[in-house]
Amino acid sequence: QVQLVESGGGLVQAGGSMRLSCAASGRTFRRYAMGWFRQAPGKEREFVAAVDGSGDSTYCADSVRGRFTISRDNAKNTVYLQMNSLKPEETAIYYCAQAGTLGWTRTLNTYDYWGQGTQVTVTS
């Protein structure tokens, strides 16, 4: 049974930084791409960033590129999302997810497993 457990959310002022972590268990971590998504109240869940199984290839949504960085540590079975220059409109529940593929993907329905989410609140 795959389990994904996010941590690191909380309250931050606009312009600040925060790092999210997601610890995975249940299957061979390095074989699967990982992604981060977010969902704000009343909105659909949206793609934020993804990383392939090796960690060598990453992709970020246009809205966060240059401010957010996704990375992974396969020795620790953990994926990270470093978020800088946060904006109030980025307040949301952030979810990590594990894809069924080695290569990164930004399509929601290609992800097999999801964490419970962690709240990120950016105050103005």
Coordinates of N, CA and C in Angstrom, one line a residue:
Q1 N 0.8 -1.2 0.0 CA 0.0 0.0 0.0 C 0.9 1.2 0.0
V2 N 0.7 2.1 -1.0 CA 1.5 3.3 -1.1 C 0.9 4.4 -0.1
Q3 N 1.8 5.0 0.6 CA 1.4 6.1 1.4 C 2.3 7.3 1.1
L4 N 1.6 8.5 1.1 CA 2.3 9.7 0.8 C 1.9 10.7 2.0
V5 N 2.9 11.2 2.6 CA 2.6 12.1 3.8 C 3.4 13.4 3.6
E6 N 2.6 14.4 3.4 CA 3.1 15.8 3.3 C 3.4 16.4 4.6
S7 N 4.3 17.4 4.6 CA 4.6 18.2 5.8 C 5.2 19.5 5.3
G8 N 5.2 20.5 6.2 CA 5.8 21.7 5.9 C 4.9 22.9 5.6
G9 N 3.6 22.7 5.6 CA 2.7 23.7 5.3 C 2.5 24.6 6.5
G10 N 1.7 25.7 6.3 CA 1.5 26.6 7.4 C 1.2 28.0 6.9
L11 N 1.5 29.0 7.7 CA 1.2 30.4 7.4 C 2.5 31.1 7.0
V12 N 2.5 31.9 6.0 CA 3.7 32.7 5.6 C 3.2 34.0 5.0
Q13 N 4.0 35.0 5.1 CA 3.6 36.3 4.6 C 4.0 36.4 3.1
A14 N 3.2 37.2 2.4 CA 3.5 37.4 1.0 C 5.0 37.8 0.7
G15 N 5.6 37.1 -0.3 CA 7.0 37.3 -0.5 C 7.9 36.4 0.2
G16 N 7.3 35.6 1.1 CA 8.1 34.7 1.9 C 8.3 33.4 1.2
S17 N 9.0 32.5 1.9 CA 9.4 31.2 1.4 C 8.9 30.1 2.3
M18 N 8.7 28.9 1.7 CA 8.3 27.7 2.4 C 8.7 26.5 1.7
R19 N 9.1 25.4 2.4 CA 9.4 24.2 1.8 C 8.5 23.1 2.2
L20 N 7.9 22.4 1.3 CA 7.1 21.3 1.6 C 7.8 20.0 1.3
S21 N 7.5 19.0 2.1 CA 8.1 17.7 2.0 C 7.0 16.6 1.8
C22 N 7.4 15.6 1.2 CA 6.4 14.5 1.0 C 7.2 13.2 1.1
A23 N 6.9 12.4 2.1 CA 7.6 11.1 2.3 C 6.7 10.0 1.8
A24 N 7.3 9.2 1.0 CA 6.6 8.1 0.3 C 7.1 6.7 0.8
S25 N 6.1 5.8 0.8 CA 6.4 4.4 1.2 C 5.5 3.5 0.4
G26 N 5.9 2.3 0.2 CA 5.0 1.3 -0.4 C 5.4 0.7 -1.7
R27 N 6.2 1.4 -2.5 CA 6.8 0.8 -3.7 C 8.1 1.5 -4.0
T28 N 8.8 1.0 -4.9 CA 10.2 1.5 -5.2 C 10.1 2.9 -5.7
F29 N 10.5 3.8 -4.8 CA 10.3 5.2 -5.1 C 11.0 5.7 -6.4
R30 N 12.2 5.3 -6.6 CA 12.9 5.9 -7.8 C 12.3 5.5 -9.1
R31 N 11.4 4.6 -9.1 CA 10.8 4.1 -10.4 C 9.6 5.0 -10.9
Y32 N 9.2 6.0 -10.0 CA 8.0 6.7 -10.3 C 8.2 8.2 -10.2
A33 N 7.6 8.9 -11.2 CA 7.6 10.4 -11.1 C 6.8 10.8 -10.0
M34 N 7.1 12.0 -9.5 CA 6.3 12.6 -8.4 C 5.9 14.0 -8.8
G35 N 4.8 14.4 -8.3 CA 4.3 15.7 -8.6 C 3.7 16.5 -7.4
W36 N 3.5 17.8 -7.6 CA 2.8 18.6 -6.6 C 1.6 19.3 -7.3
F37 N 0.5 19.3 -6.7 CA -0.7 19.9 -7.1 C -1.2 20.8 -6.0
R38 N -2.1 21.7 -6.4 CA -2.7 22.5 -5.3 C -4.2 22.8 -5.7
Q39 N -5.0 23.0 -4.6 CA -6.4 23.3 -4.8 C -6.8 24.4 -3.8
A40 N -7.2 25.5 -4.4 CA -7.7 26.6 -3.6 C -9.3 26.4 -3.5
P41 N -9.8 27.1 -2.4 CA -11.3 26.9 -2.2 C -12.1 27.3 -3.4
G42 N -13.0 26.5 -3.8 CA -13.9 26.8 -4.9 C -13.2 26.6 -6.3
K43 N -12.0 26.1 -6.3 CA -11.3 25.9 -7.6 C -10.9 24.5 -7.8
E44 N -10.6 24.2 -9.1 CA -10.2 22.8 -9.4 C -8.7 22.6 -9.0
R45 N -8.4 21.4 -8.8 CA -7.0 21.1 -8.4 C -6.1 21.3 -9.7
E46 N -5.0 22.0 -9.4 CA -4.1 22.3 -10.6 C -2.7 21.8 -10.4
F47 N -2.1 21.6 -11.5 CA -0.7 21.1 -11.5 C 0.2 22.2 -11.1
V48 N 1.3 21.9 -10.3 CA 2.3 22.9 -9.9 C 3.6 22.5 -10.4
A49 N 4.1 21.3 -10.1 CA 5.4 20.9 -10.6 C 5.5 19.3 -10.5
A50 N 6.5 18.8 -11.3 CA 6.7 17.4 -11.4 C 8.2 17.1 -11.6
V51 N 8.6 15.9 -11.2 CA 10.0 15.5 -11.3 C 10.0 14.0 -11.7
D52 N 10.9 13.6 -12.6 CA 11.0 12.2 -13.0 C 11.6 11.4 -11.9
G53 N 11.6 10.1 -12.2 CA 12.0 9.1 -11.2 C 13.5 9.3 -10.7
S54 N 14.3 9.7 -11.6 CA 15.7 9.9 -11.3 C 16.0 11.2 -10.6
G55 N 15.1 12.2 -10.8 CA 15.3 13.5 -10.3 C 16.1 14.4 -11.2
D56 N 16.4 13.9 -12.4 CA 17.2 14.7 -13.4 C 16.3 15.7 -14.2
S57 N 15.1 15.4 -14.3 CA 14.2 16.2 -15.2 C 13.0 16.7 -14.4
T58 N 12.8 18.0 -14.5 CA 11.7 18.6 -13.7 C 10.9 19.5 -14.7
Y59 N 9.7 19.8 -14.2 CA 8.8 20.7 -15.0 C 8.0 21.4 -14.0
C60 N 7.8 22.8 -14.2 CA 7.0 23.6 -13.3 C 6.0 24.3 -14.2
A61 N 4.8 24.5 -13.6 CA 3.8 25.3 -14.3 C 4.3 26.7 -14.5
D62 N 3.7 27.3 -15.6 CA 4.2 28.7 -15.9 C 4.0 29.6 -14.8
S63 N 3.0 29.5 -14.0 CA 2.6 30.4 -12.9 C 3.7 30.4 -11.8
V64 N 4.4 29.3 -11.7 CA 5.4 29.2 -10.6 C 6.8 29.1 -11.0
R65 N 7.0 29.0 -12.3 CA 8.4 28.8 -12.8 C 9.3 30.0 -12.4
G66 N 10.4 29.7 -11.9 CA 11.4 30.7 -11.5 C 11.2 31.0 -10.0
R67 N 10.1 30.6 -9.4 CA 9.9 30.8 -8.0 C 9.9 29.5 -7.2
F68 N 9.3 28.5 -7.8 CA 9.2 27.2 -7.1 C 10.2 26.2 -7.7
T69 N 10.7 25.3 -6.9 CA 11.6 24.3 -7.3 C 11.2 22.9 -6.8
I70 N 11.1 21.9 -7.6 CA 10.8 20.6 -7.1 C 12.1 19.8 -7.2
S71 N 12.3 18.9 -6.2 CA 13.4 18.1 -6.1 C 13.0 16.8 -5.4
R72 N 13.9 15.8 -5.5 CA 13.7 14.6 -4.7 C 15.0 14.0 -4.2
D73 N 14.9 13.2 -3.2 CA 16.0 12.5 -2.6 C 15.6 11.0 -2.6
N74 N 16.1 10.3 -3.5 CA 15.6 8.9 -3.6 C 16.2 8.0 -2.5
A75 N 17.2 8.5 -1.8 CA 17.7 7.7 -0.7 C 16.8 7.9 0.5
K76 N 16.0 9.0 0.5 CA 15.1 9.2 1.6 C 13.7 9.0 1.2
N77 N 13.4 8.6 0.0 CA 12.0 8.4 -0.5 C 11.2 9.7 -0.3
T78 N 11.8 10.8 -0.6 CA 11.1 12.1 -0.3 C 11.2 13.0 -1.4
V79 N 10.1 13.8 -1.7 CA 10.1 14.8 -2.7 C 9.8 16.1 -2.0
Y80 N 10.4 17.2 -2.5 CA 10.3 18.5 -1.9 C 9.7 19.5 -2.9
L81 N 9.1 20.6 -2.4 CA 8.7 21.7 -3.2 C 9.2 23.0 -2.4
Q82 N 10.2 23.6 -3.0 CA 10.7 24.9 -2.4 C 9.9 26.0 -3.1
M83 N 9.3 26.8 -2.3 CA 8.4 27.9 -2.8 C 8.9 29.2 -2.3
N84 N 9.3 30.0 -3.2 CA 9.8 31.4 -2.9 C 8.9 32.4 -3.5
S85 N 9.0 33.6 -2.9 CA 8.2 34.8 -3.4 C 6.7 34.4 -3.5
L86 N 6.2 33.9 -2.4 CA 4.8 33.4 -2.4 C 3.8 34.6 -2.5
K87 N 2.7 34.3 -3.1 CA 1.6 35.3 -3.3 C 0.4 34.9 -2.5
P88 N -0.4 35.8 -2.1 CA -1.7 35.5 -1.4 C -2.6 34.5 -2.2
E89 N -2.6 34.7 -3.5 CA -3.5 33.9 -4.4 C -3.0 32.4 -4.5
E90 N -1.8 32.2 -3.9 CA -1.3 30.8 -3.9 C -1.7 30.0 -2.6
T91 N -2.6 30.7 -1.8 CA -3.1 30.0 -0.7 C -4.0 28.8 -1.2
A92 N -3.7 27.6 -0.7 CA -4.4 26.4 -1.2 C -3.9 25.2 -0.3
I93 N -4.6 24.1 -0.5 CA -4.1 22.9 0.0 C -3.2 22.3 -1.1
Y94 N -2.0 22.0 -0.7 CA -1.0 21.4 -1.6 C -0.9 19.9 -1.4
Y95 N -1.0 19.2 -2.5 CA -0.9 17.7 -2.5 C 0.3 17.2 -3.2
C96 N 0.9 16.2 -2.7 CA 1.9 15.5 -3.5 C 1.2 14.2 -4.0
A97 N 1.8 13.8 -5.1 CA 1.2 12.6 -5.8 C 2.3 11.8 -6.5
Q98 N 2.0 10.5 -6.6 CA 3.0 9.6 -7.3 C 2.4 9.1 -8.6
A99 N 3.1 9.3 -9.7 CA 2.6 8.9 -11.0 C 2.8 7.4 -11.2
G100 N 2.2 6.9 -12.3 CA 2.4 5.5 -12.6 C 3.5 5.4 -13.7
T101 N 4.2 6.5 -13.9 CA 5.2 6.5 -14.9 C 6.6 6.9 -14.3
L102 N 7.7 6.6 -15.1 CA 9.0 7.1 -14.7 C 9.2 8.5 -15.0
G103 N 8.7 8.9 -16.2 CA 8.9 10.3 -16.7 C 7.8 11.2 -16.0
W104 N 8.2 12.4 -15.9 CA 7.3 13.4 -15.3 C 6.0 13.6 -16.2
T105 N 5.0 13.9 -15.5 CA 3.7 14.2 -16.2 C 3.0 15.3 -15.4
R106 N 2.2 16.1 -16.1 CA 1.4 17.1 -15.5 C -0.1 16.9 -15.5
T107 N -0.4 15.7 -16.0 CA -1.8 15.3 -16.1 C -2.3 14.6 -14.9
L108 N -3.3 15.2 -14.3 CA -3.8 14.8 -13.0 C -4.2 13.3 -13.0
N109 N -4.8 12.8 -14.0 CA -5.3 11.4 -14.0 C -4.2 10.4 -14.3
T110 N -3.0 10.8 -14.4 CA -1.8 9.9 -14.6 C -1.2 9.6 -13.2
Y111 N -1.7 10.2 -12.2 CA -1.2 10.0 -10.9 C -2.0 9.0 -10.1
D112 N -1.3 7.9 -9.6 CA -2.0 6.8 -9.0 C -2.3 7.0 -7.5
Y113 N -1.4 7.7 -6.8 CA -1.6 7.9 -5.4 C -1.4 9.3 -5.0
W114 N -2.1 9.7 -3.9 CA -2.2 11.1 -3.5 C -2.0 11.1 -2.0
G115 N -1.3 12.2 -1.5 CA -1.3 12.5 -0.1 C -2.5 13.1 0.4
Q116 N -2.6 13.4 1.7 CA -3.8 14.0 2.3 C -3.8 15.5 2.1
G117 N -2.7 16.1 1.7 CA -2.6 17.5 1.5 C -2.1 18.2 2.7
T118 N -1.5 19.4 2.5 CA -1.1 20.3 3.6 C -1.5 21.7 3.2
Q119 N -2.0 22.4 4.2 CA -2.5 23.8 3.9 C -1.4 24.8 3.9
V120 N -1.4 25.6 2.9 CA -0.4 26.7 2.8 C -1.3 28.0 2.7
T121 N -1.0 28.9 3.6 CA -1.8 30.1 3.7 C -0.8 31.3 3.6
V122 N -1.0 32.1 2.6 CA -0.1 33.2 2.3 C -0.9 34.5 2.6
T123 N -0.4 35.2 3.6 CA -1.1 36.5 4.0 C -0.5 37.7 3.4
S124 N -1.3 38.7 3.2 CA -0.9 39.9 2.5 C -0.5 40.9 3.5

